[in-house]
Short mmCIF file of C-alpha atoms and ligand atoms in Angstrom, two decimals:
data_model
loop_
_atom_site.label_atom_id
_atom_site.label_comp_id
_atom_site.label_asym_id
_atom_site.label_seq_id
_atom_site.Cartn_x
_atom_site.Cartn_y
_atom_site.Cartn_z
CA MET A 4 94.50 31.29 98.95
CA ASN A 5 92.68 31.79 95.63
CA GLU A 6 89.94 34.40 96.19
CA ASN A 7 87.45 32.36 94.14
CA ASN A 8 87.62 29.52 96.66
CA LEU A 9 85.72 29.37 99.94
CA ILE A 10 87.65 26.32 101.14
CA GLU A 11 91.00 24.94 100.03
CA ILE A 12 91.94 21.47 101.28
CA ARG A 13 95.57 20.53 100.86
CA ASP A 14 97.27 17.18 101.31
CA LEU A 15 94.77 16.07 103.96
CA SER A 16 95.09 12.62 105.54
CA ILE A 17 92.80 11.20 108.22
CA GLU A 18 93.50 7.94 110.02
CA PHE A 19 91.49 5.64 112.28
CA LYS A 20 93.53 3.46 114.62
CA LEU A 21 91.54 0.28 115.13
CA HIS A 22 92.37 -2.97 116.94
CA SER A 23 92.91 -4.67 113.61
CA GLY A 24 95.23 -1.95 112.26
CA THR A 25 95.24 1.65 111.02
CA ILE A 26 93.08 2.75 108.14
CA ARG A 27 93.56 5.89 106.11
CA ALA A 28 89.99 6.98 105.40
CA VAL A 29 91.24 10.13 103.67
CA ASP A 30 94.58 9.89 101.92
CA GLN A 31 96.47 13.02 100.80
CA VAL A 32 93.40 14.75 99.48
CA SER A 33 93.54 18.20 97.90
CA LEU A 34 90.28 19.82 96.87
CA ASP A 35 88.96 23.33 96.21
CA ILE A 36 85.41 24.32 97.08
CA PRO A 37 84.72 27.36 94.90
CA LYS A 38 82.57 30.21 96.23
CA GLY A 39 78.98 30.30 95.01
CA LYS A 40 79.12 26.87 93.35
CA VAL A 41 77.73 23.42 94.07
CA THR A 42 80.50 20.85 94.43
CA ALA A 43 79.69 17.14 94.75
CA LEU A 44 81.80 14.35 96.19
CA VAL A 45 80.83 10.96 94.87
CA GLY A 46 82.04 7.43 95.50
CA GLU A 47 80.85 4.11 96.87
CA SER A 48 80.11 3.60 100.53
CA GLY A 49 83.31 3.68 102.58
CA SER A 50 85.28 5.79 100.09
CA GLY A 51 85.81 8.53 102.69
CA LYS A 52 83.28 11.20 101.72
CA SER A 53 81.73 11.68 105.17
CA THR A 54 85.11 11.60 106.91
CA LEU A 55 86.42 14.31 104.57
CA ALA A 56 83.30 16.42 105.12
CA SER A 57 83.52 16.04 108.90
CA ALA A 58 87.09 17.37 108.71
CA ILE A 59 85.77 20.56 107.08
CA LEU A 60 83.90 21.15 110.36
CA ASN A 61 86.85 19.79 112.34
CA ILE A 62 84.59 17.19 113.93
CA VAL A 63 86.26 13.96 112.80
CA SER A 64 84.76 11.24 114.99
CA SER A 65 86.92 9.35 117.44
CA PRO A 66 89.24 7.45 117.03
CA GLY A 67 89.92 9.37 113.80
CA ILE A 68 92.67 11.97 113.70
CA ILE A 69 93.81 14.45 111.09
CA LYS A 70 97.31 13.14 110.42
CA ASN A 71 98.46 15.95 108.20
CA GLY A 72 97.32 18.62 105.80
CA SER A 73 95.40 21.87 105.98
CA ILE A 74 91.88 23.15 105.37
CA LEU A 75 91.89 26.84 104.59
CA PHE A 76 88.83 29.01 105.15
CA ASN A 77 89.25 32.77 104.60
CA GLY A 78 92.98 32.14 104.63
CA GLU A 79 92.91 30.52 108.11
CA ASP A 80 93.66 26.85 108.70
CA ILE A 81 90.64 25.42 110.52
CA VAL A 82 92.66 22.36 111.55
CA GLN A 83 94.52 24.76 113.88
CA TYR A 84 91.39 26.51 115.23
CA SER A 85 90.99 26.82 119.01
CA ALA A 86 87.88 25.27 120.56
CA ASN A 87 86.43 28.77 120.90
CA ARG A 88 86.99 29.76 117.28
CA LEU A 89 85.65 26.39 116.18
CA ARG A 90 82.40 26.97 118.07
CA GLN A 91 81.87 30.24 116.17
CA TYR A 92 82.80 28.64 112.86
CA CYS A 93 80.55 25.53 113.04
CA TRP A 94 77.01 26.38 111.95
CA THR A 95 77.70 30.10 111.50
CA ASP A 96 80.30 29.77 108.73
CA VAL A 97 79.75 26.16 107.69
CA SER A 98 76.81 23.89 108.53
CA MET A 99 76.15 20.26 107.73
CA VAL A 100 73.07 18.14 107.21
CA PHE A 101 74.24 14.68 108.25
CA GLN A 102 73.29 11.38 106.66
CA ALA A 103 69.78 10.34 107.77
CA ALA A 104 69.71 13.62 109.69
CA GLN A 105 65.92 13.45 109.91
CA ASN A 106 66.38 10.76 112.53
CA ALA A 107 68.52 13.13 114.58
CA LEU A 108 65.51 15.32 115.35
CA ASN A 109 64.50 15.01 118.98
CA PRO A 110 61.26 12.95 118.90
CA VAL A 111 59.79 14.51 122.04
CA MET A 112 60.42 18.16 121.20
CA ARG A 113 58.46 20.39 118.84
CA ILE A 114 60.36 21.53 115.72
CA GLY A 115 60.09 25.20 116.74
CA ASP A 116 61.67 24.55 120.16
CA GLN A 117 64.47 22.57 118.52
CA MET A 118 65.18 25.46 116.16
CA ILE A 119 65.29 27.91 119.09
CA GLU A 120 67.66 25.61 120.96
CA THR A 121 69.99 25.29 117.95
CA VAL A 122 70.32 29.05 117.52
CA LEU A 123 70.78 29.74 121.25
CA ALA A 124 73.57 27.16 121.40
CA HIS A 125 75.54 29.43 119.07
CA LYS A 126 74.48 33.00 119.68
CA LYS A 127 72.28 35.27 121.77
CA MET A 128 69.02 36.15 120.02
CA ARG A 129 65.48 36.90 121.20
CA LYS A 130 63.11 33.93 120.88
CA GLU A 131 60.61 35.95 118.80
CA GLU A 132 63.37 36.82 116.36
CA ILE A 133 64.42 33.19 116.09
CA ILE A 134 60.84 32.13 115.40
CA LYS A 135 60.56 34.85 112.75
CA LYS A 136 63.74 33.65 111.06
CA ALA A 137 62.73 29.97 111.39
CA SER A 138 59.31 30.76 109.85
CA GLN A 139 60.92 32.52 106.90
CA LEU A 140 63.22 29.55 106.30
CA LEU A 141 60.44 26.97 106.62
CA ASP A 142 58.37 28.98 104.19
CA TYR A 143 61.40 29.10 101.90
CA VAL A 144 61.69 25.31 101.84
CA ARG A 145 57.96 25.19 101.03
CA LEU A 146 56.67 24.11 104.43
CA GLU A 147 53.82 25.73 106.31
CA PRO A 148 55.57 27.45 109.27
CA SER A 149 52.53 27.69 111.58
CA ARG A 150 51.98 23.94 111.34
CA VAL A 151 55.57 22.71 111.26
CA LEU A 152 56.90 24.83 114.14
CA LYS A 153 54.32 23.24 116.43
CA ALA A 154 54.77 19.72 115.05
CA TYR A 155 56.67 16.80 116.54
CA PRO A 156 58.98 14.96 114.09
CA HIS A 157 56.69 11.90 113.84
CA GLU A 158 53.93 14.13 112.44
CA LEU A 159 56.05 14.91 109.33
CA SER A 160 56.85 12.78 106.28
CA GLY A 161 60.47 11.86 105.37
CA GLY A 162 60.62 14.55 102.68
CA MET A 163 59.21 17.17 105.07
CA LYS A 164 61.75 16.25 107.74
CA GLN A 165 64.55 16.58 105.21
CA ARG A 166 63.27 20.06 104.30
CA VAL A 167 63.15 20.91 108.02
CA MET A 168 66.82 19.85 108.23
CA ILE A 169 67.69 22.13 105.29
CA ALA A 170 65.95 25.00 107.13
CA PHE A 171 67.96 24.11 110.28
CA SER A 172 71.22 24.25 108.35
CA LEU A 173 70.41 27.79 107.18
CA LEU A 174 69.42 29.21 110.58
CA LEU A 175 72.75 30.92 111.23
CA ASP A 176 73.33 32.19 107.66
CA PRO A 177 76.33 29.96 106.85
CA LYS A 178 78.45 30.49 103.75
CA LEU A 179 78.81 26.78 103.08
CA VAL A 180 76.22 24.02 103.63
CA ILE A 181 77.39 20.41 103.43
CA LEU A 182 74.67 17.83 102.69
CA ASP A 183 75.52 14.15 103.19
CA GLU A 184 73.30 11.92 101.01
CA PRO A 185 70.47 14.49 101.14
CA THR A 186 67.95 12.40 99.23
CA THR A 187 68.78 8.80 100.11
CA ALA A 188 65.75 6.89 101.43
CA LEU A 189 63.36 9.27 99.65
CA ASP A 190 61.33 8.31 96.59
CA VAL A 191 62.38 9.70 93.20
CA ILE A 192 59.72 12.42 93.05
CA THR A 193 60.57 13.64 96.55
CA GLN A 194 64.28 13.53 95.61
CA ASP A 195 63.66 15.84 92.66
CA TYR A 196 61.61 18.15 94.86
CA ILE A 197 64.43 18.35 97.45
CA PHE A 198 66.98 19.10 94.72
CA ASP A 199 64.71 21.86 93.35
CA ILE A 200 64.68 23.42 96.80
CA LEU A 201 68.44 23.05 97.22
CA LEU A 202 69.03 24.77 93.88
CA LYS A 203 66.69 27.60 94.90
CA VAL A 204 68.54 28.03 98.21
CA HIS A 205 71.89 27.92 96.42
CA LYS A 206 70.95 30.47 93.75
CA GLU A 207 68.73 32.90 95.67
CA MET A 208 70.63 32.86 98.97
CA ASN A 209 74.00 32.56 97.22
CA ILE A 210 75.02 29.63 99.40
CA THR A 211 77.99 27.49 98.45
CA MET A 212 77.18 23.80 98.71
CA LEU A 213 79.02 20.53 99.07
CA LEU A 214 76.90 17.45 98.32
CA LEU A 215 77.99 13.93 99.18
CA SER A 216 76.43 11.02 97.32
CA HIS A 217 77.11 7.52 96.08
CA ASP A 218 75.01 8.25 92.98
CA ILE A 219 76.78 10.38 90.36
CA SER A 220 73.62 10.71 88.24
CA VAL A 221 71.65 12.24 91.11
CA VAL A 222 74.19 14.95 91.93
CA ALA A 223 74.98 15.65 88.27
CA LYS A 224 71.60 17.39 88.03
CA VAL A 225 72.71 20.14 90.41
CA ALA A 226 76.50 20.11 90.82
CA ASP A 227 78.81 22.50 88.97
CA ARG A 228 81.84 20.39 89.86
CA ILE A 229 82.37 16.78 90.88
CA GLY A 230 85.15 15.09 92.83
CA VAL A 231 85.23 11.29 92.66
CA MET A 232 86.61 9.44 95.70
CA TYR A 233 87.97 5.91 95.82
CA ALA A 234 89.63 4.31 98.85
CA GLY A 235 90.22 7.67 100.54
CA LYS A 236 91.68 9.39 97.49
CA ILE A 237 90.22 11.83 95.01
CA VAL A 238 90.75 10.06 91.70
CA GLU A 239 89.14 12.60 89.38
CA THR A 240 87.79 16.16 89.57
CA GLY A 241 86.33 18.54 87.06
CA GLU A 242 83.28 20.42 85.83
CA THR A 243 80.24 18.13 85.80
CA PHE A 244 79.60 18.34 82.06
CA GLU A 245 83.26 17.66 81.25
CA MET A 246 83.40 14.68 83.61
CA PHE A 247 80.55 13.03 81.70
CA GLU A 248 81.65 14.09 78.22
CA ASN A 249 85.31 13.33 78.59
CA THR A 250 85.76 10.89 81.49
CA LYS A 251 89.38 10.45 82.51
CA HIS A 252 89.24 7.71 85.14
CA PRO A 253 87.85 4.18 84.68
CA TYR A 254 86.22 4.35 88.13
CA THR A 255 84.28 7.49 87.15
CA ALA A 256 83.27 5.74 83.93
CA GLY A 257 82.08 2.78 86.03
CA LEU A 258 80.00 5.02 88.30
CA ILE A 259 78.39 6.65 85.26
CA GLN A 260 77.60 3.31 83.65
CA ALA A 261 76.17 1.99 86.89
CA ALA A 262 73.88 5.01 87.31
CA PRO A 263 70.34 3.90 86.51
CA SER A 264 68.63 7.22 85.96
CA LEU A 265 70.95 8.37 83.17
CA LEU A 266 70.08 5.60 80.78
CA ASP A 267 66.78 4.99 79.06
CA ASP A 268 67.45 1.30 78.69
CA VAL A 269 67.92 -0.10 82.19
CA SER A 270 69.23 -3.36 80.77
CA LYS A 271 72.40 -1.44 79.77
CA ASN A 272 73.20 -0.58 83.41
CA LYS A 273 76.50 -2.15 84.27
CA SER A 274 77.63 -2.33 87.85
CA ILE A 275 81.36 -2.04 88.57
CA ARG A 276 82.81 -5.51 88.91
CA GLY A 277 84.24 -6.57 92.28
CA SER A 278 83.61 -4.75 95.55
CA SER A 279 84.96 -1.74 97.45
CA PRO A 280 88.44 -2.36 98.80
CA ASN A 281 89.25 -3.19 102.41
CA LEU A 282 91.12 -0.13 103.66
CA LEU A 283 93.07 -2.35 106.08
CA ASN A 284 94.47 -4.32 103.20
CA LEU A 285 94.72 -2.17 100.09
CA PRO A 286 96.22 -3.69 96.96
CA PRO A 287 99.62 -2.34 95.86
CA GLY A 288 99.76 0.22 93.07
CA CYS A 289 96.45 1.79 92.07
CA ALA A 290 93.82 0.75 94.64
CA PHE A 291 91.28 0.40 91.81
CA HIS A 292 93.40 -1.95 89.65
CA PRO A 293 91.76 -5.28 90.71
CA ARG A 294 88.43 -3.93 89.42
CA CYS A 295 89.75 -2.07 86.37
CA GLU A 296 89.40 -3.58 82.92
CA PHE A 297 92.27 -1.43 81.62
CA ALA A 298 94.79 -2.31 84.37
CA THR A 299 98.37 -2.92 83.23
CA ASP A 300 101.38 -4.28 85.14
CA ARG A 301 102.34 -0.73 86.03
CA CYS A 302 98.93 -0.16 87.67
CA LYS A 303 99.59 -3.19 89.89
CA GLN A 304 102.85 -1.72 91.18
CA GLU A 305 102.84 2.06 91.03
CA GLN A 306 100.30 4.42 92.58
CA PRO A 307 99.17 6.97 90.01
CA ARG A 308 99.56 10.65 90.91
CA GLY A 309 96.85 13.17 90.15
CA ILE A 310 97.83 14.96 86.95
CA SER A 311 96.23 17.80 85.04
CA VAL A 312 94.07 16.42 82.23
CA GLY A 313 92.49 19.66 81.03
CA LYS A 314 91.32 23.01 82.38
CA GLY A 315 90.33 22.49 86.01
CA ARG A 316 90.57 18.73 85.53
CA ILE A 317 92.72 16.34 87.54
CA ALA A 318 92.79 12.57 87.22
CA ALA A 319 94.93 9.91 88.89
CA CYS A 320 95.22 7.13 86.31
CA HIS A 321 98.36 5.99 84.48
CA LEU A 322 96.43 5.68 81.22
CA ASN A 323 96.20 9.47 80.97
CA GLU A 324 99.96 9.86 80.82
CA LYS A 325 100.09 8.07 77.48
CA GLY A 326 96.88 9.62 76.21
CA GLU A 327 95.27 6.18 76.18
CA MET A 328 92.37 7.14 78.35
CA LEU A 329 88.80 6.27 77.45
CA ALA A 330 87.31 8.14 74.54
N1 ATP B 417 84.34 6.40 113.72
C1 ATP B 417 84.95 5.53 112.92
N2 ATP B 417 85.64 4.50 113.42
C2 ATP B 417 86.29 3.63 112.62
N3 ATP B 417 86.31 3.70 111.28
C3 ATP B 417 85.63 4.71 110.71
C4 ATP B 417 84.91 5.67 111.49
N4 ATP B 417 84.33 6.56 110.64
C5 ATP B 417 84.65 6.15 109.39
N5 ATP B 417 85.43 5.05 109.44
C6 ATP B 417 85.98 4.32 108.30
O1 ATP B 417 86.48 5.23 107.34
C7 ATP B 417 86.19 4.78 106.02
C8 ATP B 417 85.47 5.84 105.26
O2 ATP B 417 84.16 6.00 105.81
P1 ATP B 417 83.19 7.19 105.39
O3 ATP B 417 81.96 7.09 106.24
O4 ATP B 417 83.93 8.46 105.40
O5 ATP B 417 82.86 6.79 103.89
P2 ATP B 417 81.67 7.32 102.97
O6 ATP B 417 82.22 7.40 101.59
O7 ATP B 417 81.10 8.56 103.54
O8 ATP B 417 80.63 6.13 103.05
P3 ATP B 417 79.13 6.17 103.57
O9 ATP B 417 78.35 6.92 102.56
O10 ATP B 417 78.75 4.74 103.68
O11 ATP B 417 79.20 6.87 104.91
C9 ATP B 417 85.39 3.49 106.16
O12 ATP B 417 86.27 2.40 106.00
C10 ATP B 417 84.88 3.54 107.58
O13 ATP B 417 84.74 2.26 108.10
#
């Protein structure tokens, strides 16, 4: 395992057996999550981001199963972890703030009691110590601890609840925090505020982060690296700046063009034609070809492999092999 990486995912496939057939929500994915960096996974709804992230905690929801592949953490494959080892690993090594996690707060329990309960579920610690730690973290995410610890969830705004969830995710000093759509459903000003806090946590507490989002422009503000997912596959990865400056996959280019906040003139926003593919009935060849304006006959027949397209850059598009890719 490369010592600069906290997590190395190799050749990971996750399947859901449904009545109507089997879908591969994650298809032969390899991805590095470098230590001390912010990595973002972007792609439309249903592309497999949450399923991939849940595998990093080894909590793929039923009926999903990890079909093959490995996820290395400190040189150990977490796919092979025993239930006991997994209990230590989840929250203490890696924690996750789920999509719409604010709604997961128990409505009839005070925030402080919920924080105590979370810590005690994972380790022995005196209640006063937990409250001290929780207060520090709430203060850190710019909330007033004395008020918030005593509050019930309905007494807090959406942005405050999201900050509470960030504090929750830090309670056991994890090395990696995964945040699934951390700012969806929040207004733009609150989104920026949450990202400010996330950057502060990342830099000052030296926490590695994995952000999941459908909006490439939102994560570009904070991510060092981006992985773009389409139909369960990673179709392009690279440093954020490079991905925007020198895009190597038409789907990434489409996501960038569709991103409203990057363009001054909103009339130039161009959504990607067509809709996300049905994983039960994927087209042959490149899964993106029916929506791709550059698709050739080869794209309709042959799946592109991920190839190196620069330092730390991988893209899975036939156009790159002939150097024809987008300028
Ligand atoms: N528990 C489940 N049962 C059946 N299918 C599932 C389950 N969880 C995910 N899937 C399927 O796996 C595919 C990928 O879903 P996933 O939630 O990982 O995508 P996503 O990119 O995170 O999208 P979103 O942001 O909407 O959650 C989808 O087709 C979804 O229907």
